[in-house]
Short mmCIF file of C-alpha atoms in Angstrom, two decimals:
data_model
loop_
_atom_site.label_atom_id
_atom_site.label_comp_id
_atom_site.label_asym_id
_atom_site.label_seq_id
_atom_site.Cartn_x
_atom_site.Cartn_y
_atom_site.Cartn_z
CA MET R 1 16.27 -23.17 17.94
CA ILE R 2 17.31 -19.76 19.27
CA PRO R 3 19.79 -19.01 16.42
CA LEU R 4 17.12 -19.87 13.85
CA LEU R 5 14.57 -17.71 15.64
CA GLU R 6 17.03 -14.83 15.91
CA THR R 7 17.80 -15.18 12.20
CA ALA R 8 14.11 -15.00 11.33
CA LEU R 9 13.66 -12.03 13.66
CA ALA R 10 16.59 -10.12 12.17
CA PHE R 11 15.45 -10.86 8.61
CA ALA R 12 11.90 -9.70 9.39
CA LEU R 13 13.31 -6.48 10.84
CA ILE R 14 15.38 -5.90 7.71
CA MET R 15 12.38 -6.50 5.48
CA LEU R 16 10.27 -4.18 7.64
CA THR R 17 12.87 -1.44 7.30
CA ALA R 18 13.07 -1.87 3.52
CA SER R 19 9.28 -2.11 3.14
CA LEU R 20 8.81 1.14 5.07
CA PHE R 21 11.11 2.77 2.54
CA VAL R 22 9.12 1.23 -0.34
CA SER R 23 5.85 2.37 1.25
CA ALA R 24 7.12 5.94 1.56
CA VAL R 25 8.16 5.99 -2.11
CA VAL R 26 4.79 4.57 -3.20
CA GLN R 27 2.90 7.18 -1.20
CA VAL R 28 4.93 10.05 -2.63
CA ILE R 29 4.14 8.80 -6.14
CA ILE R 30 0.44 8.34 -5.33
CA ASN R 31 0.16 11.81 -3.82
CA VAL R 32 2.04 13.51 -6.64
CA GLY R 33 0.14 11.57 -9.30
CA ARG R 34 -3.28 12.16 -7.66
CA TYR R 35 -4.19 8.48 -7.99
CA ARG R 36 -7.20 8.73 -5.69
CA SER R 37 -8.60 11.76 -7.48
CA CYS R 38 -8.23 10.15 -10.90
CA VAL R 39 -10.06 7.02 -9.73
CA LEU R 40 -12.81 9.18 -8.21
CA ILE R 41 -13.22 11.14 -11.46
CA HIS R 42 -13.57 7.91 -13.41
CA MET R 43 -16.15 6.61 -10.90
CA LEU R 44 -18.33 9.72 -11.17
CA ARG R 45 -18.13 9.72 -14.95
CA SER R 46 -19.20 6.08 -14.96
CA LEU R 47 -22.08 6.99 -12.64
CA ILE R 48 -23.57 9.72 -14.82
CA HIS R 49 -22.96 7.65 -17.95
CA GLY R 50 -24.78 4.71 -16.36
CA PHE R 51 -27.65 7.00 -15.39
CA ARG R 52 -28.02 8.19 -18.99
CA THR R 53 -27.71 4.64 -20.34
CA PHE R 54 -30.28 3.32 -17.85
CA HIS R 55 -32.81 5.82 -19.21
CA ARG R 56 -31.78 5.05 -22.82
CA ASP R 57 -30.62 8.55 -23.64
CA PRO R 58 -30.34 8.76 -27.47
CA GLU R 59 -26.92 10.41 -27.14
CA VAL R 60 -25.43 7.30 -25.50
CA VAL R 61 -27.77 4.48 -26.63
CA ASP R 62 -28.90 3.87 -30.18
CA PRO R 63 -32.73 3.86 -30.02
CA VAL R 64 -32.98 1.27 -32.80
CA THR R 65 -30.33 -1.30 -31.88
CA GLY R 66 -30.08 -0.56 -28.16
CA ARG R 67 -26.29 -0.55 -28.43
CA PRO R 68 -23.98 2.24 -27.25
CA ALA R 69 -23.90 5.21 -29.58
CA PRO R 70 -20.57 5.67 -31.41
CA ASP R 71 -19.89 9.07 -29.81
CA ALA R 72 -20.62 7.97 -26.21
CA LEU R 73 -18.00 9.05 -23.68
CA SER R 74 -16.00 10.82 -26.37
CA GLY R 75 -13.58 13.51 -25.31
CA ASP R 76 -12.85 15.20 -22.00
CA GLU R 77 -15.15 18.13 -22.92
CA SER R 78 -18.30 15.98 -22.92
CA CYS R 79 -21.25 16.77 -20.69
CA GLU R 80 -20.28 13.90 -18.42
CA MET R 81 -16.91 15.50 -17.69
CA ARG R 82 -18.69 18.80 -17.04
CA PHE R 83 -20.84 16.98 -14.50
CA VAL R 84 -17.75 15.49 -12.84
CA HIS R 85 -15.86 18.77 -12.68
CA GLU R 86 -18.80 20.80 -11.41
CA VAL R 87 -19.61 18.27 -8.71
CA LEU R 88 -16.01 18.03 -7.49
CA ALA R 89 -15.53 21.79 -7.74
CA ASP R 90 -18.48 22.44 -5.45
CA PRO R 91 -17.43 24.66 -2.50
CA VAL R 92 -18.88 22.14 -0.04
CA LEU R 93 -16.05 19.70 -0.82
CA HIS R 94 -13.16 22.17 -0.53
CA ALA R 95 -11.50 24.08 2.23
CA ARG R 96 -10.89 27.78 1.58
CA SER R 97 -7.13 27.26 1.40
CA ALA R 98 -7.54 24.65 -1.34
CA LYS R 99 -9.79 26.97 -3.37
CA LEU R 100 -7.27 29.77 -3.12
CA VAL R 101 -4.52 27.48 -4.40
CA ALA R 102 -6.46 26.07 -7.34
CA GLY R 103 -8.36 29.23 -8.18
CA SER R 104 -11.63 28.73 -10.01
CA ASP R 105 -10.51 26.07 -12.49
CA PRO R 106 -12.95 23.13 -12.08
CA ALA R 107 -10.46 20.61 -13.46
CA ARG R 108 -7.81 21.63 -10.91
CA LEU R 109 -10.33 21.72 -8.07
CA ALA R 110 -11.55 18.24 -9.03
CA LEU R 111 -8.07 16.84 -8.46
CA LEU R 112 -8.13 18.08 -4.86
CA VAL R 113 -11.07 15.84 -3.87
CA GLU R 114 -10.24 12.25 -2.99
CA TYR R 115 -13.58 10.99 -1.64
CA ILE R 116 -17.29 11.75 -1.94
CA ASP R 117 -20.29 9.85 -0.58
CA ALA R 118 -23.79 9.37 -1.97
CA ASP R 119 -25.41 11.98 0.30
CA ASP R 120 -22.90 14.65 -0.74
CA LEU R 121 -23.51 13.85 -4.39
CA ILE R 122 -27.30 14.07 -4.02
CA SER R 123 -27.03 17.34 -2.07
CA ILE R 124 -24.86 18.90 -4.76
CA ALA R 125 -27.26 17.73 -7.47
CA ALA R 126 -30.20 19.18 -5.50
CA GLY R 127 -28.47 22.54 -5.30
CA ALA R 128 -27.81 22.61 -9.05
CA SER R 129 -31.19 21.26 -10.21
CA VAL R 130 -33.83 23.57 -11.66
CA ALA R 131 -37.60 23.58 -11.05
CA VAL R 132 -39.90 22.95 -14.03
CA ASP R 133 -43.27 23.54 -12.39
CA ALA R 134 -44.72 26.38 -10.40
CA GLU R 135 -44.67 24.50 -7.11
CA GLY R 136 -41.10 23.34 -7.62
CA ARG R 137 -42.01 19.72 -6.99
CA GLU R 138 -40.41 18.42 -10.17
CA ARG R 139 -36.78 19.36 -10.51
CA LEU R 140 -34.49 18.50 -13.40
CA LEU R 141 -30.74 18.12 -13.50
CA PRO R 142 -28.93 20.85 -15.45
CA GLY R 143 -29.02 20.16 -19.17
CA ARG R 144 -25.23 20.62 -19.41
CA TRP R 145 -24.83 17.48 -17.26
CA VAL R 146 -26.87 15.13 -19.43
CA SER R 147 -26.79 16.70 -22.90
CA CYS R 148 -23.64 17.25 -24.91
CA GLY R 149 -25.81 18.82 -27.61
CA GLN R 150 -25.22 19.33 -31.28
CA GLY R 151 -23.21 22.38 -32.25
CA GLY R 152 -22.82 23.44 -28.64
CA ALA R 153 -26.55 23.60 -27.88
CA VAL R 154 -27.70 21.69 -24.80
CA GLU R 155 -31.18 20.73 -23.69
CA THR R 156 -32.81 19.51 -20.53
CA LYS R 157 -33.92 15.89 -20.45
CA ARG R 158 -37.31 14.93 -19.06
CA TYR R 159 -35.99 11.71 -17.58
CA ALA R 160 -33.18 13.45 -15.67
CA THR R 161 -35.23 14.42 -12.63
CA LEU R 162 -33.67 14.87 -9.23
CA ASP R 163 -35.80 12.04 -7.80
CA GLN R 164 -34.71 9.62 -10.54
CA PHE R 165 -31.09 10.62 -10.11
CA SER R 166 -31.25 10.24 -6.31
CA ALA R 167 -32.81 6.78 -6.61
CA TYR R 168 -30.16 5.70 -9.12
CA VAL R 169 -27.32 7.01 -6.95
CA ARG R 170 -28.58 5.27 -3.81
CA ARG R 171 -28.92 2.00 -5.70
CA TRP R 172 -25.68 1.93 -7.66
CA PHE R 173 -23.24 4.18 -5.79
CA PRO R 174 -22.08 1.44 -3.36
CA THR R 175 -21.29 -0.84 -6.30
CA LEU R 176 -19.37 1.83 -8.18
CA GLU R 177 -17.57 2.86 -5.00
CA GLY R 178 -16.49 -0.74 -4.37
CA THR R 179 -15.26 -1.07 -7.95
CA ALA R 180 -13.30 2.17 -7.65
CA SER R 181 -11.80 1.05 -4.35
CA GLN R 182 -10.74 -2.25 -5.89
CA THR R 183 -9.20 -0.41 -8.83
CA PHE R 184 -7.20 1.80 -6.49
CA LYS R 185 -6.02 -1.22 -4.50
CA GLN R 186 -4.87 -2.95 -7.65
CA ARG R 187 -2.97 0.12 -8.82
CA ALA R 188 -1.36 0.49 -5.40
CA ARG R 189 -0.27 -3.17 -5.45
CA GLN R 190 1.16 -2.82 -8.94
CA LEU R 191 3.02 0.32 -7.94
CA THR R 192 4.34 -1.38 -4.80
CA LEU R 193 5.64 -4.28 -6.88
CA LEU R 194 7.29 -1.92 -9.36
CA VAL R 195 8.97 0.14 -6.62
CA SER R 196 10.08 -3.06 -4.87
CA MET R 197 11.77 -4.25 -8.07
CA MET R 198 13.54 -0.90 -8.45
CA VAL R 199 14.73 -0.92 -4.84
CA VAL R 200 15.98 -4.51 -5.08
CA LEU R 201 17.97 -3.75 -8.23
CA LEU R 202 19.24 -0.39 -6.98
CA PHE R 203 20.56 -1.81 -3.70
CA ASN R 204 21.36 -5.31 -5.02
CA PHE R 205 19.18 -6.78 -2.29
CA ASP R 206 19.86 -10.53 -2.47
CA GLY R 207 17.55 -12.07 0.13
CA PHE R 208 19.22 -15.50 0.07
CA ARG R 209 22.66 -14.03 0.83
CA VAL R 210 21.19 -11.87 3.58
CA LEU R 211 19.62 -14.93 5.22
CA ALA R 212 22.87 -16.89 4.92
CA ARG R 213 24.96 -14.12 6.50
CA LEU R 214 22.48 -13.61 9.30
CA HIS R 215 22.53 -17.32 10.09
CA GLU R 216 26.34 -17.46 10.06
CA ASN R 217 27.08 -14.22 11.91
CA GLY R 218 25.61 -13.82 15.38
CA ALA R 219 27.09 -10.31 15.74
CA SER R 220 25.16 -9.11 12.69
CA ARG R 221 21.96 -10.62 14.10
CA ALA R 222 22.46 -8.86 17.40
CA GLN R 223 23.23 -5.58 15.67
CA ILE R 224 20.06 -5.77 13.61
CA ILE R 225 17.84 -6.79 16.53
CA ALA R 226 19.26 -3.87 18.55
CA GLN R 227 17.43 -1.57 16.10
CA GLU R 228 14.08 -3.10 17.07
CA ASP R 229 12.72 -0.15 19.04
CA THR R 230 13.85 2.41 16.48
CA VAL R 231 12.24 0.64 13.52
CA THR R 232 8.96 -0.16 15.30
CA THR R 233 8.71 3.44 16.51
CA THR R 234 9.23 4.66 12.96
CA ALA R 235 6.55 2.28 11.68
CA ALA R 236 4.08 3.54 14.27
CA ARG R 237 4.91 7.16 13.45
CA LEU R 238 4.29 6.57 9.76
CA GLY R 239 0.92 4.97 10.47
CA GLU R 240 1.82 1.41 9.47
CA ARG R 241 -0.14 -1.16 11.43
CA PRO R 242 -1.08 -4.83 11.11
CA GLN R 243 -3.88 -5.78 8.70
CA ARG R 244 -4.06 -2.34 7.12
CA ALA R 245 -6.09 -2.32 3.92
CA PRO R 246 -4.32 -1.14 0.76
CA ASP R 247 -6.83 1.70 0.27
CA GLU R 248 -6.00 3.09 3.73
CA LEU R 249 -2.66 4.39 2.57
CA ARG R 250 -1.07 7.11 4.61
CA ASP R 251 -0.15 10.51 3.20
CA ALA R 252 3.63 10.37 2.94
CA THR R 253 5.58 13.52 2.26
CA LEU R 254 8.98 14.13 0.75
CA GLU R 255 10.31 14.46 4.30
CA ASP R 256 9.02 10.97 5.11
CA PHE R 257 10.71 9.72 1.96
CA ARG R 258 14.02 11.29 2.99
CA LEU R 259 13.83 9.96 6.55
CA GLU R 260 12.97 6.45 5.40
CA MET R 261 15.80 6.42 2.88
CA GLN R 262 18.23 7.54 5.58
CA LYS R 263 16.87 5.02 8.09
CA ALA R 264 17.03 2.09 5.66
CA ALA R 265 20.55 2.99 4.56
CA THR R 266 21.77 3.26 8.16
CA VAL R 267 20.28 -0.04 9.34
CA LEU R 268 21.37 -2.03 6.30
CA ASP R 269 24.88 -0.56 6.08
CA GLU R 270 25.67 -1.11 9.74
CA ALA R 271 24.68 -4.76 9.50
CA ASN R 272 27.37 -5.48 6.88
CA LEU R 273 25.22 -8.03 5.07
CA GLY R 274 26.57 -7.48 1.57
CA ILE R 275 23.66 -5.31 0.43
CA GLY R 276 24.75 -2.91 -2.28
CA TRP R 277 26.98 -3.20 -5.32
CA GLN R 278 30.33 -2.26 -3.74
CA GLU R 279 30.49 -5.35 -1.54
CA SER R 280 28.36 -7.52 -3.77
CA TRP R 281 29.07 -11.23 -3.69
CA ILE R 282 28.15 -11.69 -7.35
CA VAL R 283 30.43 -8.83 -8.44
CA ALA R 284 33.31 -10.46 -6.55
CA ARG R 285 32.58 -13.74 -8.35
CA PHE R 286 32.64 -12.04 -11.75
CA CYS R 287 35.89 -10.24 -10.89
CA ALA R 288 37.45 -13.54 -9.81
CA TYR R 289 36.30 -15.19 -13.05
CA ARG R 290 37.95 -12.44 -15.10
CA GLY R 291 41.11 -12.64 -13.01
CA ASP R 292 40.78 -9.12 -11.59
CA SER R 293 41.07 -10.31 -7.97
CA ALA R 294 43.26 -12.64 -5.94
CA ALA R 295 40.34 -14.98 -5.15
CA ALA R 296 40.13 -18.40 -6.74
CA SER R 297 38.66 -18.20 -10.21
CA PRO R 298 35.37 -20.09 -10.65
CA THR R 299 34.61 -22.13 -13.73
CA ALA R 300 32.00 -21.00 -16.25
CA LEU R 301 29.55 -23.57 -14.88
CA GLN R 302 30.08 -22.37 -11.31
CA LEU R 303 29.65 -18.75 -12.40
CA ALA R 304 26.40 -19.60 -14.19
CA ARG R 305 25.14 -21.44 -11.10
CA ASP R 306 26.06 -18.48 -8.87
CA THR R 307 24.35 -16.06 -11.24
CA LEU R 308 21.13 -18.05 -11.20
CA PHE R 309 21.26 -18.23 -7.40
CA TRP R 310 21.80 -14.46 -7.27
CA LEU R 311 18.86 -13.78 -9.60
CA ALA R 312 16.68 -16.07 -7.50
CA GLY R 313 17.72 -14.08 -4.41
CA LEU R 314 16.69 -10.83 -6.09
CA ALA R 315 13.32 -12.30 -7.08
CA PHE R 316 12.86 -13.58 -3.52
CA SER R 317 13.57 -10.12 -2.08
CA CYS R 318 11.19 -8.48 -4.56
CA GLY R 319 8.41 -10.86 -3.59
CA MET R 320 9.00 -10.32 0.11
CA LEU R 321 9.03 -6.52 -0.21
CA SER R 322 5.87 -6.48 -2.31
CA LEU R 323 3.97 -7.98 0.64
CA GLY R 324 4.00 -4.52 2.19
CA ALA R 325 4.94 -2.97 5.51
CA PRO R 326 1.75 -4.06 7.37
CA PHE R 327 2.59 -7.71 6.64
CA TRP R 328 6.09 -7.32 8.08
CA VAL R 329 4.78 -5.42 11.09
CA THR R 330 2.50 -8.37 11.83
CA THR R 331 5.23 -10.95 11.16
CA PHE R 332 7.77 -9.14 13.32
CA SER R 333 5.28 -8.83 16.20
CA ARG R 334 4.54 -12.57 16.06
CA LEU R 335 8.23 -13.44 16.03
CA ILE R 336 8.78 -11.18 19.05
CA GLN R 337 5.98 -13.00 20.89
CA MET R 338 7.49 -16.35 19.93
CA ARG R 339 10.93 -15.29 21.16
CA ASN R 340 9.51 -14.07 24.47
CA GLU R 341 7.60 -17.32 24.89
CA VAL R 342 10.72 -19.41 24.24
CA GLN R 343 12.75 -17.34 26.69
CA HIS R 344 10.00 -17.62 29.31
CA ARG R 345 9.87 -21.42 28.97
CA LYS R 346 13.65 -21.68 29.21
CA ARG R 347 13.60 -19.67 32.44
CA GLN R 348 10.87 -21.92 33.82
CA GLU R 349 12.84 -25.04 32.91
CA SER R 350 15.98 -23.64 34.55
CA ALA R 351 14.09 -22.74 37.71
CA SER R 352 12.33 -26.12 37.94
CA GLY R 353 15.63 -27.94 37.38
CA ALA R 354 17.35 -26.09 40.25
CA ARG R 355 14.82 -26.91 43.00
CA PRO R 356 15.24 -30.71 43.16
CA ALA R 357 19.01 -30.37 43.37
CA SER R 358 18.84 -28.10 46.43
CA GLY R 359 16.30 -30.39 48.11
CA ALA R 360 18.47 -33.45 47.52
CA LEU R 361 21.44 -31.76 49.16
CA ALA R 362 19.39 -30.68 52.19
CA LEU R 363 17.94 -34.11 52.93
CA PRO R 364 21.18 -35.83 53.98
CA ALA R 365 22.01 -32.89 56.24
CA ARG R 366 18.72 -33.22 58.11
CA GLU R 367 19.18 -36.97 58.42
CA ARG R 368 22.66 -36.45 59.88
CA ALA R 369 21.26 -33.98 62.41
CA VAL R 370 18.60 -36.47 63.50
CA ALA R 371 21.08 -39.33 63.68
CA ARG R 372 23.69 -37.30 65.63
CA PRO R 373 23.85 -38.61 69.24
CA SER R 374 22.96 -36.18 72.02
#
C-alpha cells in the first residue's frame, strides 16, 4: 500500500505545483483585465435600470405595451452609465494615490473600484440628491442619472426620490450582488480551464504517463515528496488555502507569476517524468514510426492507440488542473494525514510484535533459575 500512497502523494504535489502556476497566471489576467470592476459596473447599471423599469419610466418602458423601449440601455453614454461612473468615481471609494493616478476621468476611476455595498451606494446617492421643497424633506436623484433626455436635455423625475431609491437598493442589492458574484465565479472558472489547457499543451503534461512513471520509479517519488515543505510554504505565501471560494481570488503580481513559473519548472524538471516536448514519449513514438530513431518501429495501429492514450492523458491533466489550487491543497493535506496514520499503525504493529518475543525468551530463563539446585 505504501508505494501506491507515495505515488498518490507525489502526483498530488505535482498537481499542486502546476495549479499554483495556473492560479498565478489567472490572477495576472484578472487584475490586468479588471474583471471585478467590469462585473461591478454591469451590476450597478442593472440596478439603476431596474429602478427605472420598476417605476415604469417612459424612457425604458413603453407606456402602452409595457414592454422595454427600443432605446433602453443603448450606448455607453446613456444616463445609466453616467450614474455608474459618478458613483464609482466618488472620492469616498478611492484612496488619494488612486485618484492621482487616474486623474479626474470617471471612467478610469470606475475601473479602480472592485466592491461597493448598499450603504455606500445610498450614502453617495444622498450626497448627490437635490431638495425639491423648502424643508428639504423630499429629495430627488440627479436628473442626469435617470433621464437620458432628448437632444441632450435632461429632466428630474418625480418618482426618483431618495427614499424610493434607498428602499429599492435595500431590497434588490443582495440579489444583484449575488448574481454578480456568480458571474465572476463563472468567468474565473472558464479562465482557469482555458489557462489549464494552454499549460497542458505548452508543457505536454500527460497525466497518465506521469502517474505511470511515478509508480515505476521510487527515486522520482522520493525526489518529488522531498519538495513538500517548499511547495506548501509557497502555497501559504500566495494565500491558497482549502475550501477557498472562487470569488476570494488573491491579487497576484507579475513577480508571483515569475516565481511560480520558475518553481513549477524546477520541480517538474528535476523529477524527470517526461513532461515537456524534448523528452516526450509520444514524440519518440512518432520518430520511431518514421524511422528517425533506433527504437523499434510501431505499426500504424499501435501509433494510433498511443496517440489516443496520449490525448486522453492531456485531457486528464487539464481536468485535474482546472480543479484549482485549493482543491489540491486539501487533497495533499489529506494524503499527508493518511500517510502519517499508516506509518503510525506500522510502528504500533512492530512494537506490539516485539514484546511477546522478548517475554517468551525470558520465561525459560526464569524457570531454569527456579529449577537450579541450591
